[in-house]
Short mmCIF file of C-alpha atoms in Angstrom, two decimals:
data_model
loop_
_atom_site.label_atom_id
_atom_site.label_comp_id
_atom_site.label_asym_id
_atom_site.label_seq_id
_atom_site.Cartn_x
_atom_site.Cartn_y
_atom_site.Cartn_z
CA MET A 1329 -29.34 -29.87 68.81
CA THR A 1330 -26.45 -27.42 68.37
CA GLU A 1331 -23.75 -26.81 70.96
CA ARG A 1332 -25.32 -23.49 71.99
CA GLN A 1333 -28.75 -25.05 72.25
CA GLY A 1334 -27.24 -27.81 74.36
CA ARG A 1335 -25.68 -25.26 76.72
CA ALA A 1336 -29.02 -23.50 77.08
CA ALA A 1337 -30.80 -26.78 77.75
CA ARG A 1338 -28.25 -27.87 80.36
CA ARG A 1339 -28.66 -24.58 82.19
CA GLY A 1340 -32.41 -25.20 82.30
CA GLY A 1341 -33.99 -22.27 84.10
CA GLN A 1342 -30.84 -20.17 83.71
CA ALA A 1343 -31.38 -19.51 79.99
CA GLY A 1344 -31.82 -15.73 79.73
CA ALA A 1345 -33.46 -13.32 77.34
CA GLY A 1346 -30.25 -13.17 75.31
CA GLU A 1347 -30.33 -16.87 74.57
CA LEU A 1348 -33.97 -16.71 73.59
CA LEU A 1349 -33.18 -13.85 71.24
CA GLU A 1350 -30.33 -15.81 69.67
CA LEU A 1351 -32.58 -18.82 69.10
CA VAL A 1352 -35.16 -16.61 67.40
CA ARG A 1353 -32.56 -14.68 65.33
CA SER A 1354 -30.95 -17.88 64.07
CA GLY A 1355 -34.31 -19.49 63.26
CA ARG A 1356 -33.55 -22.49 65.48
CA ALA A 1357 -36.60 -21.88 67.70
CA VAL A 1358 -39.31 -19.53 66.48
CA THR A 1359 -42.34 -20.38 68.60
CA ARG A 1360 -42.93 -20.23 72.33
CA GLY A 1361 -43.28 -24.00 72.44
CA ALA A 1362 -39.97 -24.51 70.66
CA LEU A 1363 -38.23 -22.12 73.04
CA GLN A 1364 -39.60 -24.05 76.00
CA GLN A 1365 -38.40 -27.32 74.50
CA VAL A 1366 -34.89 -26.13 73.71
CA THR A 1367 -34.23 -24.20 76.92
CA GLY A 1368 -36.21 -26.21 79.46
CA LEU A 1369 -37.89 -23.02 80.70
CA SER A 1370 -41.51 -22.99 81.78
CA ARG A 1371 -44.18 -21.38 79.65
CA ALA A 1372 -44.52 -18.50 82.12
CA THR A 1373 -40.76 -17.83 82.20
CA VAL A 1374 -40.48 -17.89 78.42
CA GLY A 1375 -43.38 -15.44 78.29
CA GLN A 1376 -41.75 -13.08 80.80
CA ARG A 1377 -38.44 -13.02 78.96
CA LEU A 1378 -40.07 -12.60 75.58
CA ASP A 1379 -42.07 -9.69 76.97
CA ARG A 1380 -38.83 -7.81 77.67
CA LEU A 1381 -37.67 -8.45 74.09
CA PHE A 1382 -41.03 -7.24 72.75
CA ARG A 1383 -40.81 -4.04 74.83
CA ALA A 1384 -37.26 -3.41 73.57
CA GLY A 1385 -38.57 -3.71 70.01
CA TRP A 1386 -36.20 -6.55 69.19
CA VAL A 1387 -38.77 -9.32 68.62
CA ARG A 1388 -42.14 -9.27 66.89
CA GLU A 1389 -44.86 -11.79 66.17
CA GLY A 1390 -45.03 -13.09 62.63
CA ALA A 1391 -47.54 -15.17 60.75
CA GLY A 1392 -48.95 -18.36 62.24
CA GLY A 1393 -46.92 -21.49 61.61
CA PRO A 1394 -48.24 -24.88 60.47
CA VAL A 1395 -50.65 -26.76 62.70
CA GLY A 1396 -48.61 -29.25 64.68
CA SER A 1397 -51.35 -31.68 65.62
CA PRO A 1398 -53.16 -34.06 63.24
CA LEU A 1399 -56.33 -33.14 65.14
CA GLY A 1400 -56.04 -29.59 63.86
CA GLY A 1401 -56.32 -26.52 66.04
CA ARG A 1402 -54.90 -23.04 66.07
CA PRO A 1403 -51.47 -22.63 64.36
CA SER A 1404 -48.54 -21.54 66.51
CA ILE A 1405 -47.62 -17.86 66.31
CA THR A 1406 -44.07 -17.50 65.01
CA LEU A 1407 -41.52 -15.12 66.46
CA GLU A 1408 -39.17 -12.98 64.39
CA PHE A 1409 -36.18 -10.76 65.05
CA ASP A 1410 -37.43 -7.21 64.35
CA ASP A 1411 -34.66 -5.66 62.29
CA ARG A 1412 -36.48 -2.32 61.93
CA HIS A 1413 -35.60 -0.96 65.36
CA ALA A 1414 -31.99 0.05 64.61
CA VAL A 1415 -29.36 0.58 61.91
CA VAL A 1416 -25.59 0.17 61.71
CA LEU A 1417 -23.07 2.58 60.19
CA VAL A 1418 -20.11 1.04 58.36
CA ALA A 1419 -17.05 2.24 56.48
CA ASP A 1420 -14.30 0.67 54.41
CA LEU A 1421 -11.03 2.62 54.14
CA ASP A 1422 -8.58 2.01 51.32
CA THR A 1423 -5.36 3.96 50.93
CA ARG A 1424 -6.87 6.72 48.76
CA HIS A 1425 -10.58 5.91 48.67
CA ALA A 1426 -13.35 5.10 51.12
CA ARG A 1427 -16.89 3.77 51.10
CA ALA A 1428 -19.51 4.25 53.81
CA ALA A 1429 -23.05 2.97 54.26
CA VAL A 1430 -26.10 2.70 56.47
CA LEU A 1431 -27.11 -0.94 56.91
CA GLY A 1432 -30.17 -2.63 58.29
CA LEU A 1433 -29.58 -5.23 60.98
CA THR A 1434 -29.83 -8.05 58.44
CA GLY A 1435 -27.25 -6.47 56.11
CA GLU A 1436 -29.51 -4.58 53.70
CA ILE A 1437 -27.79 -1.46 52.32
CA LEU A 1438 -30.10 1.50 52.99
CA GLY A 1439 -27.75 4.24 51.82
CA GLU A 1440 -24.20 4.39 50.49
CA HIS A 1441 -21.50 6.95 49.68
CA SER A 1442 -18.00 6.65 48.27
CA GLY A 1443 -15.29 9.16 47.52
CA THR A 1444 -11.67 10.17 47.88
CA LEU A 1445 -10.28 9.87 51.39
CA VAL A 1446 -6.51 9.59 51.75
CA VAL A 1447 -5.31 7.64 54.81
CA GLU A 1448 -1.97 9.46 54.73
CA ASP A 1449 -3.85 12.63 55.71
CA GLY A 1450 -3.95 11.08 59.18
CA PRO A 1451 -6.60 9.64 61.49
CA GLU A 1452 -7.89 12.94 62.88
CA ALA A 1453 -8.86 14.29 59.46
CA VAL A 1454 -10.00 11.00 57.94
CA LEU A 1455 -12.19 9.89 60.83
CA GLY A 1456 -13.60 13.38 61.24
CA GLU A 1457 -14.65 13.35 57.58
CA LEU A 1458 -16.21 9.91 58.01
CA GLY A 1459 -18.36 11.36 60.79
CA HIS A 1460 -19.56 13.97 58.30
CA TRP A 1461 -20.31 11.25 55.71
CA PHE A 1462 -22.32 9.31 58.28
CA ALA A 1463 -24.43 12.34 59.17
CA ARG A 1464 -25.25 13.00 55.51
CA LEU A 1465 -26.11 9.33 54.91
CA LEU A 1466 -28.52 9.28 57.84
CA GLU A 1467 -30.20 12.42 56.52
CA LYS A 1468 -30.40 10.89 53.04
CA THR A 1469 -31.98 7.66 54.31
CA GLY A 1470 -34.34 9.40 56.70
CA ARG A 1471 -33.09 7.51 59.74
CA PRO A 1472 -32.52 9.50 62.95
CA ALA A 1473 -29.07 9.26 64.52
CA ALA A 1474 -30.73 7.81 67.62
CA ASP A 1475 -31.45 4.66 65.60
CA VAL A 1476 -27.73 3.90 65.20
CA CYS A 1477 -26.71 1.05 67.51
CA GLY A 1478 -23.07 0.74 66.44
CA ILE A 1479 -20.35 1.51 63.90
CA GLY A 1480 -18.01 -0.87 62.09
CA ILE A 1481 -14.91 0.16 60.14
CA ALA A 1482 -12.51 -1.80 57.93
CA VAL A 1483 -8.92 -0.53 57.62
CA PRO A 1484 -6.01 -1.61 55.37
CA GLY A 1485 -3.71 -2.76 58.14
CA PRO A 1486 -3.35 -5.26 61.00
CA VAL A 1487 -5.66 -4.52 63.94
CA ASP A 1488 -5.48 -5.55 67.58
CA THR A 1489 -9.23 -6.06 68.00
CA GLY A 1490 -8.90 -6.00 71.78
CA THR A 1491 -7.97 -2.31 71.63
CA GLY A 1492 -9.26 -1.38 68.17
CA ARG A 1493 -5.83 0.04 67.27
CA VAL A 1494 -3.81 -0.67 64.14
CA VAL A 1495 -0.42 -2.21 64.77
CA GLN A 1496 2.56 -1.10 62.64
CA PRO A 1497 0.51 -0.69 59.44
CA PRO A 1498 2.79 -0.41 56.36
CA MET A 1499 0.23 1.59 54.36
CA MET A 1500 -1.19 3.79 57.13
CA ALA A 1501 1.51 6.25 58.14
CA GLY A 1502 0.60 8.08 61.34
CA TRP A 1503 -2.05 5.55 62.43
CA ASP A 1504 0.08 3.15 64.47
CA GLY A 1505 -1.52 2.73 67.91
CA TYR A 1506 -4.08 5.47 67.29
CA GLY A 1507 -7.42 5.21 69.14
CA ILE A 1508 -9.75 4.78 66.16
CA ARG A 1509 -12.72 3.73 68.28
CA GLY A 1510 -12.77 6.86 70.40
CA ARG A 1511 -12.15 9.29 67.55
CA LEU A 1512 -14.80 7.83 65.25
CA SER A 1513 -17.34 7.69 68.06
CA ARG A 1514 -16.63 11.37 68.83
CA ALA A 1515 -16.89 12.29 65.15
CA PHE A 1516 -20.29 10.60 64.95
CA THR A 1517 -21.50 12.60 67.96
CA GLU A 1518 -19.99 15.87 66.71
CA HIS A 1519 -21.80 15.64 63.37
CA THR A 1520 -25.12 14.17 64.54
CA GLY A 1521 -25.57 15.31 68.15
CA ALA A 1522 -26.41 11.72 69.13
CA PRO A 1523 -24.80 9.91 72.09
CA ARG A 1524 -21.70 7.88 71.40
CA VAL A 1525 -22.15 4.32 70.17
CA PRO A 1526 -19.83 1.28 70.18
CA VAL A 1527 -17.24 1.20 67.38
CA LEU A 1528 -15.61 -2.02 66.13
CA VAL A 1529 -12.45 -1.96 64.01
CA ASP A 1530 -10.96 -4.79 61.96
CA ASN A 1531 -8.69 -5.44 59.01
CA ASP A 1532 -10.34 -5.01 55.60
CA ALA A 1533 -9.47 -8.52 54.32
CA ASN A 1534 -10.89 -10.03 57.53
CA LEU A 1535 -14.18 -8.20 57.10
CA MET A 1536 -14.36 -8.98 53.38
CA ALA A 1537 -13.89 -12.66 54.20
CA TYR A 1538 -16.52 -12.48 56.94
CA GLY A 1539 -19.05 -10.80 54.66
CA GLU A 1540 -18.41 -13.11 51.71
CA GLN A 1541 -18.48 -16.29 53.78
CA ARG A 1542 -21.75 -15.39 55.46
CA ALA A 1543 -23.41 -14.19 52.26
CA GLY A 1544 -22.33 -16.87 49.81
CA HIS A 1545 -20.65 -19.76 51.61
CA PRO A 1546 -22.28 -20.14 55.04
CA ASP A 1547 -21.66 -23.90 55.14
CA CYS A 1548 -17.92 -23.60 54.43
CA THR A 1549 -16.08 -24.23 57.70
CA ALA A 1550 -12.68 -23.14 56.38
CA PHE A 1551 -12.81 -20.08 54.11
CA VAL A 1552 -9.90 -17.96 52.84
CA LEU A 1553 -10.17 -14.65 50.99
CA VAL A 1554 -7.15 -12.96 49.42
CA LYS A 1555 -7.43 -9.26 48.64
CA VAL A 1556 -5.03 -8.02 45.99
CA SER A 1557 -5.23 -4.25 45.61
CA THR A 1558 -2.62 -1.64 46.54
CA GLY A 1559 -1.29 -4.30 48.93
CA ILE A 1560 -2.02 -7.97 49.54
CA GLY A 1561 -3.78 -9.44 52.56
CA ALA A 1562 -5.86 -12.47 53.47
CA GLY A 1563 -8.86 -13.03 55.69
CA VAL A 1564 -9.57 -16.44 57.22
CA VAL A 1565 -12.95 -17.59 58.58
CA VAL A 1566 -12.95 -20.88 60.51
CA ASP A 1567 -16.18 -22.38 61.86
CA GLY A 1568 -17.98 -19.11 61.20
CA ALA A 1569 -15.51 -16.90 63.12
CA ILE A 1570 -12.67 -14.69 61.90
CA TYR A 1571 -9.27 -16.14 62.70
CA ARG A 1572 -7.03 -13.22 63.68
CA GLY A 1573 -4.03 -14.80 65.38
CA ILE A 1574 -2.71 -13.68 68.76
CA ASP A 1575 -2.77 -9.92 68.09
CA GLY A 1576 -4.51 -9.43 64.73
CA GLY A 1577 -1.58 -10.26 62.47
CA ALA A 1578 -2.96 -13.43 60.85
CA GLY A 1579 -3.39 -13.31 57.08
CA ASP A 1580 -0.68 -10.73 56.35
CA ILE A 1581 0.61 -12.78 53.41
CA GLY A 1582 1.73 -9.70 51.48
CA HIS A 1583 4.89 -9.67 53.60
CA ILE A 1584 5.95 -13.23 53.01
CA ARG A 1585 9.41 -13.12 51.41
CA VAL A 1586 9.52 -14.50 47.87
CA GLY A 1587 13.19 -13.98 47.01
CA ALA A 1588 12.87 -10.80 44.94
CA ASP A 1589 14.96 -7.64 45.30
CA ALA A 1590 12.08 -5.15 45.27
CA LEU A 1591 11.73 -2.77 48.22
CA CYS A 1592 8.40 -3.07 50.01
CA ARG A 1593 6.52 -0.25 51.74
CA CYS A 1594 7.17 -2.04 55.03
CA GLY A 1595 10.90 -1.33 54.58
CA SER A 1596 11.95 -4.90 53.79
CA TYR A 1597 13.05 -6.36 50.48
CA GLY A 1598 11.43 -9.24 48.63
CA CYS A 1599 7.88 -9.14 50.06
CA LEU A 1600 5.11 -10.62 47.94
CA ALA A 1601 3.30 -7.26 47.92
CA ALA A 1602 6.38 -5.56 46.48
CA VAL A 1603 6.22 -7.69 43.32
CA ALA A 1604 2.62 -8.91 42.93
CA SER A 1605 0.21 -6.31 44.36
CA GLY A 1606 -1.82 -3.83 42.36
CA GLY A 1607 0.64 -1.16 43.44
CA ALA A 1608 3.57 -3.24 42.16
CA VAL A 1609 1.87 -3.84 38.80
CA ALA A 1610 1.06 -0.13 38.53
CA ARG A 1611 4.73 0.71 39.14
CA ARG A 1612 5.88 -1.59 36.38
CA LEU A 1613 3.32 -0.18 33.98
CA ALA A 1614 4.38 3.39 34.81
CA GLU A 1615 8.03 2.46 34.20
CA SER A 1616 7.07 1.32 30.70
CA GLY A 1617 5.19 4.53 29.98
CA VAL A 1618 1.64 3.42 30.79
CA PRO A 1619 -0.13 5.91 33.11
CA ALA A 1620 -0.88 3.97 36.32
CA ALA A 1621 -0.40 4.96 39.94
CA SER A 1622 -2.47 2.50 41.94
CA GLY A 1623 -4.30 -0.82 41.95
CA SER A 1624 -7.50 0.92 40.87
CA ASP A 1625 -5.71 2.25 37.77
CA VAL A 1626 -4.62 -1.30 36.97
CA ARG A 1627 -8.20 -2.50 37.42
CA ASP A 1628 -9.37 0.05 34.85
CA LEU A 1629 -6.67 -1.00 32.39
CA LEU A 1630 -7.60 -4.65 32.82
CA ALA A 1631 -11.26 -3.83 32.20
CA ALA A 1632 -10.22 -2.15 28.95
CA GLY A 1633 -8.21 -5.23 27.90
CA HIS A 1634 -4.82 -3.50 27.99
CA PRO A 1635 -2.32 -6.18 26.83
CA GLU A 1636 0.63 -5.22 29.04
CA ALA A 1637 -1.57 -4.88 32.12
CA THR A 1638 -3.10 -8.27 31.33
CA ALA A 1639 0.31 -9.94 31.04
CA LEU A 1640 1.59 -8.38 34.27
CA ALA A 1641 -1.59 -9.33 36.15
CA ARG A 1642 -1.19 -12.94 35.09
CA GLU A 1643 2.45 -12.90 36.18
CA ALA A 1644 1.41 -11.41 39.54
CA GLY A 1645 -1.19 -14.15 39.88
CA ARG A 1646 1.49 -16.78 39.42
CA ARG A 1647 3.57 -15.18 42.19
CA VAL A 1648 0.59 -15.15 44.54
CA GLY A 1649 -0.43 -18.67 43.52
CA ASP A 1650 3.00 -19.95 44.52
CA VAL A 1651 2.50 -18.56 48.05
CA LEU A 1652 -1.11 -19.74 48.21
CA ALA A 1653 0.01 -23.32 47.61
CA THR A 1654 1.51 -23.17 51.11
CA VAL A 1655 -1.54 -21.42 52.55
CA VAL A 1656 -3.88 -24.07 51.12
CA THR A 1657 -1.67 -26.88 52.37
CA LEU A 1658 -1.63 -25.39 55.87
CA LEU A 1659 -5.32 -24.45 56.20
CA ASN A 1660 -7.04 -26.93 53.85
CA PRO A 1661 -9.90 -24.50 53.02
CA GLY A 1662 -13.04 -25.41 51.10
CA VAL A 1663 -13.16 -22.02 49.36
CA LEU A 1664 -10.32 -19.77 48.25
CA MET A 1665 -11.70 -16.42 47.08
CA ILE A 1666 -9.68 -13.85 45.13
CA ALA A 1667 -10.86 -10.26 45.59
CA GLY A 1668 -9.62 -6.72 45.07
CA ASP A 1669 -8.48 -4.65 42.11
CA LEU A 1670 -6.64 -7.50 40.36
CA ALA A 1671 -9.37 -10.13 40.85
CA GLY A 1672 -10.06 -10.77 37.17
CA THR A 1673 -9.46 -13.57 34.71
CA PRO A 1674 -5.73 -12.90 33.99
CA PHE A 1675 -4.76 -12.83 37.68
CA LEU A 1676 -7.00 -15.78 38.56
CA THR A 1677 -5.52 -17.80 35.70
CA GLY A 1678 -2.02 -17.15 37.04
CA VAL A 1679 -3.04 -18.15 40.57
CA ARG A 1680 -4.52 -21.43 39.39
CA GLU A 1681 -1.46 -22.28 37.26
CA LEU A 1682 0.93 -22.23 40.22
CA LEU A 1683 -1.48 -23.24 42.96
CA TYR A 1684 -2.45 -26.54 41.35
CA GLN A 1685 1.12 -27.15 40.23
CA ARG A 1686 2.71 -26.64 43.66
CA ALA A 1687 0.05 -27.81 46.13
CA LEU A 1688 -0.53 -31.47 46.85
CA PRO A 1689 -3.60 -32.91 45.10
CA ARG A 1690 -4.96 -33.85 48.53
CA SER A 1691 -5.03 -30.15 49.49
CA THR A 1692 -6.95 -29.04 46.41
CA ALA A 1693 -9.26 -32.02 45.86
CA HIS A 1694 -12.22 -30.27 47.52
CA LEU A 1695 -11.12 -26.66 46.96
CA ASP A 1696 -13.18 -24.10 45.04
CA VAL A 1697 -11.15 -21.15 43.71
CA VAL A 1698 -13.59 -18.32 43.07
CA THR A 1699 -13.83 -14.54 42.77
CA SER A 1700 -15.73 -12.09 44.95
CA ARG A 1701 -19.52 -12.16 45.00
CA LEU A 1702 -20.11 -8.92 46.93
CA GLY A 1703 -17.40 -6.91 45.18
CA GLU A 1704 -16.63 -3.50 46.66
CA ARG A 1705 -19.34 -3.94 49.30
CA ALA A 1706 -17.86 -7.06 50.89
CA ALA A 1707 -16.07 -5.26 53.75
CA LEU A 1708 -19.16 -3.13 54.44
CA ILE A 1709 -21.36 -6.21 54.74
CA GLY A 1710 -18.74 -7.92 56.92
CA ALA A 1711 -18.40 -4.87 59.18
CA GLY A 1712 -22.16 -4.70 59.63
CA ALA A 1713 -22.38 -8.38 60.49
CA LEU A 1714 -19.55 -8.02 63.00
CA VAL A 1715 -21.32 -5.16 64.80
CA VAL A 1716 -24.67 -6.97 64.91
CA GLU A 1717 -23.15 -10.22 66.14
CA HIS A 1718 -21.29 -8.30 68.83
CA LEU A 1719 -24.23 -6.21 70.05
CA TYR A 1720 -26.82 -9.00 69.97
CA ALA A 1721 -24.62 -11.71 71.46
CA PRO A 1722 -26.43 -13.39 74.40
CA GLU A 1723 -23.89 -12.20 76.97
CA ARG A 1724 -24.59 -8.52 76.14
CA ILE A 1725 -28.36 -8.61 75.97
CA GLU A 1726 -29.10 -8.29 79.71
CA GLU A 1727 -26.94 -5.17 80.06
CA ARG A 1728 -28.55 -3.58 77.00
CA LEU A 1729 -32.07 -4.38 78.17
CA LEU A 1730 -31.37 -2.85 81.57
CA ALA A 1731 -30.00 0.27 79.84
CA LEU A 1732 -33.30 0.51 77.95
CA GLY A 1733 -35.22 0.16 81.20
CA VAL A 1734 -36.97 -3.10 80.27
#
């Protein structure tokens, strides 16, 4: 029995509809009999609480399960989370590019759009345009705006998740302290005519890590993802939850000082991002006459096998690997994932060279160093999962059911 199941069982008759829904969603109890056993509720009470979930459209009956008795008899009817009743809107902002999607409640991408969106144009313009993208995506997928239960957005800066505001973001001029939640919710309403919905905001590396861990490494209890694109950031997932630190600043490894003289966008000298990010590699290429202005340009050059880009990416990987030796020693993760524009063989080779050289063998004995599985969709998948886990958490279910009148 899990800890949550144990809490439900200890409360006996106090287990509510939200806890029943969680047990069904997770697959830990998918028949009425199993729900009775785990929660200690009577058959009648389980039936009453399930009836509310049925009327909300959140639970449905599936196929009959196996016969539990050797004497035969009718198979138990299974219960399933009905993911058809709502959708989630998600967006992933980079410095000069964005991606948006409509997701089903289990993470299926129903519609997607990407294009140029420059964060330096400011939050009013950028979030207003995202509202327009969302409206077009809903029209394209044939889902009414009323089906949207929430919005998730990934941004390239540290986020105080309590307020949904970015905090002193080096790459998001004009966004510091801005109310992203309110503006994006208004933009959704302005472009669709639907009532406002909850908006969750988090750092892009955090949401990439959350999406990748859930999709490919669900059993890894200590997971680290490092995104190396225009800047450098890390997302950490511990025991299935994002670790954000006290105010959202955890994982900002791009501003660890590495002893170089290069000026960083944060205004300091010697930051890791100033010498080893995609933006830093692009700068060095441009100085040598190779057209490159961003991490995405470097990615294209690496895909084409450009020799100078390859050499600089490997050197950048060594710089990052030196820092990651400390990260791995501190966190002892089971998976270290490299993602972003530079996440190819040259960079990964450089990371491994320094990481295994500098970290203690004890820290890397059970470590898998891998590249992204979800690619450019990782933050979208993570944002969708964050919204669903928030909205369908047991403590919010009663309020939502009452709002639906069931």
